[in-house]
Amino acid sequence: MTDTITVRLDVRGQGLPEINYRNKRIVTPETITFVYLIDNPGPVNGIYPACAEVTGRCRSARGSTQGPRRTTECFYRAWPDFWPAWLITFGAEHRPR
Protein backbone atom coordinates (compact mmCIF):
# COMPACT_ATOMS: atom_id res chain seq x y z
CA MET A 1 0.00 0.00 0.00
CA THR A 2 1.23 3.46 -0.90
CA ASP A 3 1.26 6.29 1.63
CA THR A 4 -0.66 9.39 0.57
CA ILE A 5 -1.29 12.92 1.76
CA THR A 6 -4.67 14.47 1.02
CA VAL A 7 -5.04 18.24 0.71
CA ARG A 8 -8.57 19.69 0.56
CA LEU A 9 -8.90 23.35 -0.44
CA ASP A 10 -11.96 25.60 -0.34
CA VAL A 11 -11.57 27.67 -3.52
CA ARG A 12 -14.90 29.53 -3.62
CA GLY A 13 -14.51 33.09 -4.77
CA GLN A 14 -10.87 32.68 -5.82
CA GLY A 15 -11.65 33.30 -9.49
CA LEU A 16 -10.50 29.90 -10.74
CA PRO A 17 -11.59 29.04 -14.28
CA GLU A 18 -14.54 26.78 -14.90
CA ILE A 19 -13.80 23.28 -16.09
CA ASN A 20 -15.44 22.06 -19.27
CA TYR A 21 -15.26 18.35 -18.48
CA ARG A 22 -15.08 16.37 -21.75
CA ASN A 23 -17.62 18.74 -23.34
CA LYS A 24 -20.32 17.19 -21.12
CA ARG A 25 -20.44 19.36 -17.99
CA ILE A 26 -19.12 22.75 -16.98
CA VAL A 27 -18.05 22.80 -13.33
CA THR A 28 -17.44 25.90 -11.22
CA PRO A 29 -14.80 24.82 -8.66
CA GLU A 30 -15.78 25.22 -5.00
CA THR A 31 -13.63 22.52 -3.39
CA ILE A 32 -10.52 20.86 -4.82
CA THR A 33 -9.03 17.78 -3.19
CA PHE A 34 -5.55 16.62 -4.21
CA VAL A 35 -4.10 13.23 -3.27
CA TYR A 36 -0.30 13.18 -3.33
CA LEU A 37 1.86 10.03 -3.29
CA ILE A 38 4.61 10.23 -0.69
CA ASP A 39 6.99 7.78 -2.35
CA ASN A 40 6.81 9.52 -5.73
CA PRO A 41 8.16 13.06 -5.28
CA GLY A 42 8.70 13.85 -8.97
CA PRO A 43 6.12 14.76 -11.57
CA VAL A 44 4.71 12.19 -13.95
CA ASN A 45 3.44 13.72 -17.18
CA GLY A 46 3.78 17.12 -15.51
CA ILE A 47 1.23 16.23 -12.82
CA TYR A 48 2.35 16.17 -9.19
CA PRO A 49 -0.78 14.82 -7.47
CA ALA A 50 -1.94 11.26 -8.09
CA CYS A 51 -5.50 12.53 -8.45
CA ALA A 52 -7.63 15.61 -8.06
CA GLU A 53 -11.32 15.89 -7.27
CA VAL A 54 -13.07 19.11 -8.25
CA THR A 55 -16.45 19.65 -6.58
CA GLY A 56 -18.86 22.44 -7.38
CA ARG A 57 -21.95 23.61 -9.15
CA CYS A 58 -22.28 22.31 -12.68
CA ARG A 59 -24.41 22.72 -15.74
CA SER A 60 -24.62 20.88 -19.01
CA ALA A 61 -22.15 21.98 -21.66
CA ARG A 62 -24.80 21.28 -24.27
CA GLY A 63 -27.44 23.72 -23.02
CA SER A 64 -29.74 21.46 -21.04
CA THR A 65 -32.97 22.78 -19.55
CA GLN A 66 -32.05 21.37 -16.13
CA GLY A 67 -31.02 23.89 -13.52
CA PRO A 68 -27.59 23.96 -11.88
CA ARG A 69 -26.57 20.86 -9.92
CA ARG A 70 -23.51 19.80 -7.93
CA THR A 71 -20.95 17.26 -9.07
CA THR A 72 -17.47 15.96 -8.36
CA GLU A 73 -15.19 15.39 -11.34
CA CYS A 74 -12.08 13.27 -10.81
CA PHE A 75 -8.80 13.62 -12.65
CA TYR A 76 -6.18 10.85 -12.48
CA ARG A 77 -2.45 10.80 -13.20
CA ALA A 78 -2.95 7.94 -15.68
CA TRP A 79 -5.01 10.22 -17.98
CA PRO A 80 -3.09 13.52 -18.15
CA ASP A 81 -4.89 14.68 -21.30
CA PHE A 82 -8.06 15.41 -19.32
CA TRP A 83 -6.34 17.71 -16.79
CA PRO A 84 -6.77 21.46 -17.40
CA ALA A 85 -3.36 23.18 -17.44
CA TRP A 86 -4.32 25.50 -14.55
CA LEU A 87 -5.24 22.49 -12.36
CA ILE A 88 -1.78 20.95 -12.91
CA THR A 89 -0.15 24.23 -11.86
CA PHE A 90 -2.51 24.67 -8.90
CA GLY A 91 -1.72 21.12 -7.72
CA ALA A 92 2.02 21.76 -7.94
CA GLU A 93 1.65 25.00 -5.95
CA HIS A 94 -0.20 23.24 -3.11
CA ARG A 95 2.05 20.20 -2.91
CA PRO A 96 2.91 19.36 0.72
CA ARG A 97 6.50 20.10 1.66
C-alpha positions as protocol buffer text, in pm:
chain_id: "A"
residue {
  index: 1
  type: MET
  ca { x: 0 y: 0 z: 0 }
}
residue {
  index: 2
  type: THR
  ca { x: 123 y: 346 z: -90 }
}
residue {
  index: 3
  type: ASP
  ca { x: 126 y: 629 z: 163 }
}
residue {
  index: 4
  type: THR
  ca { x: -66 y: 939 z: 57 }
}
residue {
  index: 5
  type: ILE
  ca { x: -129 y: 1292 z: 176 }
}
residue {
  index: 6
  type: THR
  ca { x: -467 y: 1447 z: 102 }
}
residue {
  index: 7
  type: VAL
  ca { x: -504 y: 1824 z: 71 }
}
residue {
  index: 8
  type: ARG
  ca { x: -857 y: 1969 z: 56 }
}
residue {
  index: 9
  type: LEU
  ca { x: -890 y: 2335 z: -44 }
}
residue {
  index: 10
  type: ASP
  ca { x: -1196 y: 2560 z: -34 }
}
residue {
  index: 11
  type: VAL
  ca { x: -1157 y: 2767 z: -352 }
}
residue {
  index: 12
  type: ARG
  ca { x: -1490 y: 2953 z: -362 }
}
residue {
  index: 13
  type: GLY
  ca { x: -1451 y: 3309 z: -477 }
}
residue {
  index: 14
  type: GLN
  ca { x: -1087 y: 3268 z: -582 }
}
residue {
  index: 15
  type: GLY
  ca { x: -1165 y: 3330 z: -949 }
}
residue {
  index: 16
  type: LEU
  ca { x: -1050 y: 2990 z: -1074 }
}
residue {
  index: 17
  type: PRO
  ca { x: -1159 y: 2904 z: -1428 }
}
residue {
  index: 18
  type: GLU
  ca { x: -1454 y: 2678 z: -1490 }
}
residue {
  index: 19
  type: ILE
  ca { x: -1380 y: 2328 z: -1609 }
}
residue {
  index: 20
  type: ASN
  ca { x: -1544 y: 2206 z: -1927 }
}
residue {
  index: 21
  type: TYR
  ca { x: -1526 y: 1835 z: -1848 }
}
residue {
  index: 22
  type: ARG
  ca { x: -1508 y: 1637 z: -2175 }
}
residue {
  index: 23
  type: ASN
  ca { x: -1762 y: 1874 z: -2334 }
}
residue {
  index: 24
  type: LYS
  ca { x: -2032 y: 1719 z: -2112 }
}
residue {
  index: 25
  type: ARG
  ca { x: -2044 y: 1936 z: -1799 }
}
residue {
  index: 26
  type: ILE
  ca { x: -1912 y: 2275 z: -1698 }
}
residue {
  index: 27
  type: VAL
  ca { x: -1805 y: 2280 z: -1333 }
}
residue {
  index: 28
  type: THR
  ca { x: -1744 y: 2590 z: -1122 }
}
residue {
  index: 29
  type: PRO
  ca { x: -1480 y: 2482 z: -866 }
}
residue {
  index: 30
  type: GLU
  ca { x: -1578 y: 2522 z: -500 }
}
residue {
  index: 31
  type: THR
  ca { x: -1363 y: 2252 z: -339 }
}
residue {
  index: 32
  type: ILE
  ca { x: -1052 y: 2086 z: -482 }
}
residue {
  index: 33
  type: THR
  ca { x: -903 y: 1778 z: -319 }
}
residue {
  index: 34
  type: PHE
  ca { x: -555 y: 1662 z: -421 }
}
residue {
  index: 35
  type: VAL
  ca { x: -410 y: 1323 z: -327 }
}
residue {
  index: 36
  type: TYR
  ca { x: -30 y: 1318 z: -333 }
}
residue {
  index: 37
  type: LEU
  ca { x: 186 y: 1003 z: -329 }
}
residue {
  index: 38
  type: ILE
  ca { x: 461 y: 1023 z: -69 }
}
residue {
  index: 39
  type: ASP
  ca { x: 699 y: 778 z: -235 }
}
residue {
  index: 40
  type: ASN
  ca { x: 681 y: 952 z: -573 }
}
residue {
  index: 41
  type: PRO
  ca { x: 816 y: 1306 z: -528 }
}
residue {
  index: 42
  type: GLY
  ca { x: 870 y: 1385 z: -897 }
}
residue {
  index: 43
  type: PRO
  ca { x: 612 y: 1476 z: -1157 }
}
residue {
  index: 44
  type: VAL
  ca { x: 471 y: 1219 z: -1395 }
}
residue {
  index: 45
  type: ASN
  ca { x: 344 y: 1372 z: -1718 }
}
residue {
  index: 46
  type: GLY
  ca { x: 378 y: 1712 z: -1551 }
}
residue {
  index: 47
  type: ILE
  ca { x: 123 y: 1623 z: -1282 }
}
residue {
  index: 48
  type: TYR
  ca { x: 235 y: 1617 z: -919 }
}
residue {
  index: 49
  type: PRO
  ca { x: -78 y: 1482 z: -747 }
}
residue {
  index: 50
  type: ALA
  ca { x: -194 y: 1126 z: -809 }
}
residue {
  index: 51
  type: CYS
  ca { x: -550 y: 1253 z: -845 }
}
residue {
  index: 52
  type: ALA
  ca { x: -763 y: 1561 z: -806 }
}
residue {
  index: 53
  type: GLU
  ca { x: -1132 y: 1589 z: -727 }
}
residue {
  index: 54
  type: VAL
  ca { x: -1307 y: 1911 z: -825 }
}
residue {
  index: 55
  type: THR
  ca { x: -1645 y: 1965 z: -658 }
}
residue {
  index: 56
  type: GLY
  ca { x: -1886 y: 2244 z: -738 }
}
residue {
  index: 57
  type: ARG
  ca { x: -2195 y: 2361 z: -915 }
}
residue {
  index: 58
  type: CYS
  ca { x: -2228 y: 2231 z: -1268 }
}
residue {
  index: 59
  type: ARG
  ca { x: -2441 y: 2272 z: -1574 }
}
residue {
  index: 60
  type: SER
  ca { x: -2462 y: 2088 z: -1901 }
}
residue {
  index: 61
  type: ALA
  ca { x: -2215 y: 2198 z: -2166 }
}
residue {
  index: 62
  type: ARG
  ca { x: -2480 y: 2128 z: -2427 }
}
residue {
  index: 63
  type: GLY
  ca { x: -2744 y: 2372 z: -2302 }
}
residue {
  index: 64
  type: SER
  ca { x: -2974 y: 2146 z: -2104 }
}
residue {
  index: 65
  type: THR
  ca { x: -3297 y: 2278 z: -1955 }
}
residue {
  index: 66
  type: GLN
  ca { x: -3205 y: 2137 z: -1613 }
}
residue {
  index: 67
  type: GLY
  ca { x: -3102 y: 2389 z: -1352 }
}
residue {
  index: 68
  type: PRO
  ca { x: -2759 y: 2396 z: -1188 }
}
residue {
  index: 69
  type: ARG
  ca { x: -2657 y: 2086 z: -992 }
}
residue {
  index: 70
  type: ARG
  ca { x: -2351 y: 1980 z: -793 }
}
residue {
  index: 71
  type: THR
  ca { x: -2095 y: 1726 z: -907 }
}
residue {
  index: 72
  type: THR
  ca { x: -1747 y: 1596 z: -836 }
}
residue {
  index: 73
  type: GLU
  ca { x: -1519 y: 1539 z: -1134 }
}
residue {
  index: 74
  type: CYS
  ca { x: -1208 y: 1327 z: -1081 }
}
residue {
  index: 75
  type: PHE
  ca { x: -880 y: 1362 z: -1265 }
}
residue {
  index: 76
  type: TYR
  ca { x: -618 y: 1085 z: -1248 }
}
residue {
  index: 77
  type: ARG
  ca { x: -245 y: 1080 z: -1320 }
}
residue {
  index: 78
  type: ALA
  ca { x: -295 y: 794 z: -1568 }
}
residue {
  index: 79
  type: TRP
  ca { x: -501 y: 1022 z: -1798 }
}
residue {
  index: 80
  type: PRO
  ca { x: -309 y: 1352 z: -1815 }
}
residue {
  index: 81
  type: ASP
  ca { x: -489 y: 1468 z: -2130 }
}
residue {
  index: 82
  type: PHE
  ca { x: -806 y: 1541 z: -1932 }
}
residue {
  index: 83
  type: TRP
  ca { x: -634 y: 1771 z: -1679 }
}
residue {
  index: 84
  type: PRO
  ca { x: -677 y: 2146 z: -1740 }
}
residue {
  index: 85
  type: ALA
  ca { x: -336 y: 2318 z: -1744 }
}
residue {
  index: 86
  type: TRP
  ca { x: -432 y: 2550 z: -1455 }
}
residue {
  index: 87
  type: LEU
  ca { x: -524 y: 2249 z: -1236 }
}
residue {
  index: 88
  type: ILE
  ca { x: -178 y: 2095 z: -1291 }
}
residue {
  index: 89
  type: THR
  ca { x: -15 y: 2423 z: -1186 }
}
residue {
  index: 90
  type: PHE
  ca { x: -251 y: 2467 z: -890 }
}
residue {
  index: 91
  type: GLY
  ca { x: -172 y: 2112 z: -772 }
}
residue {
  index: 92
  type: ALA
  ca { x: 202 y: 2176 z: -794 }
}
residue {
  index: 93
  type: GLU
  ca { x: 165 y: 2500 z: -595 }
}
residue {
  index: 94
  type: HIS
  ca { x: -20 y: 2324 z: -311 }
}
residue {
  index: 95
  type: ARG
  ca { x: 205 y: 2020 z: -291 }
}
residue {
  index: 96
  type: PRO
  ca { x: 291 y: 1936 z: 72 }
}
residue {
  index: 97
  type: ARG
  ca { x: 650 y: 2010 z: 166 }
}
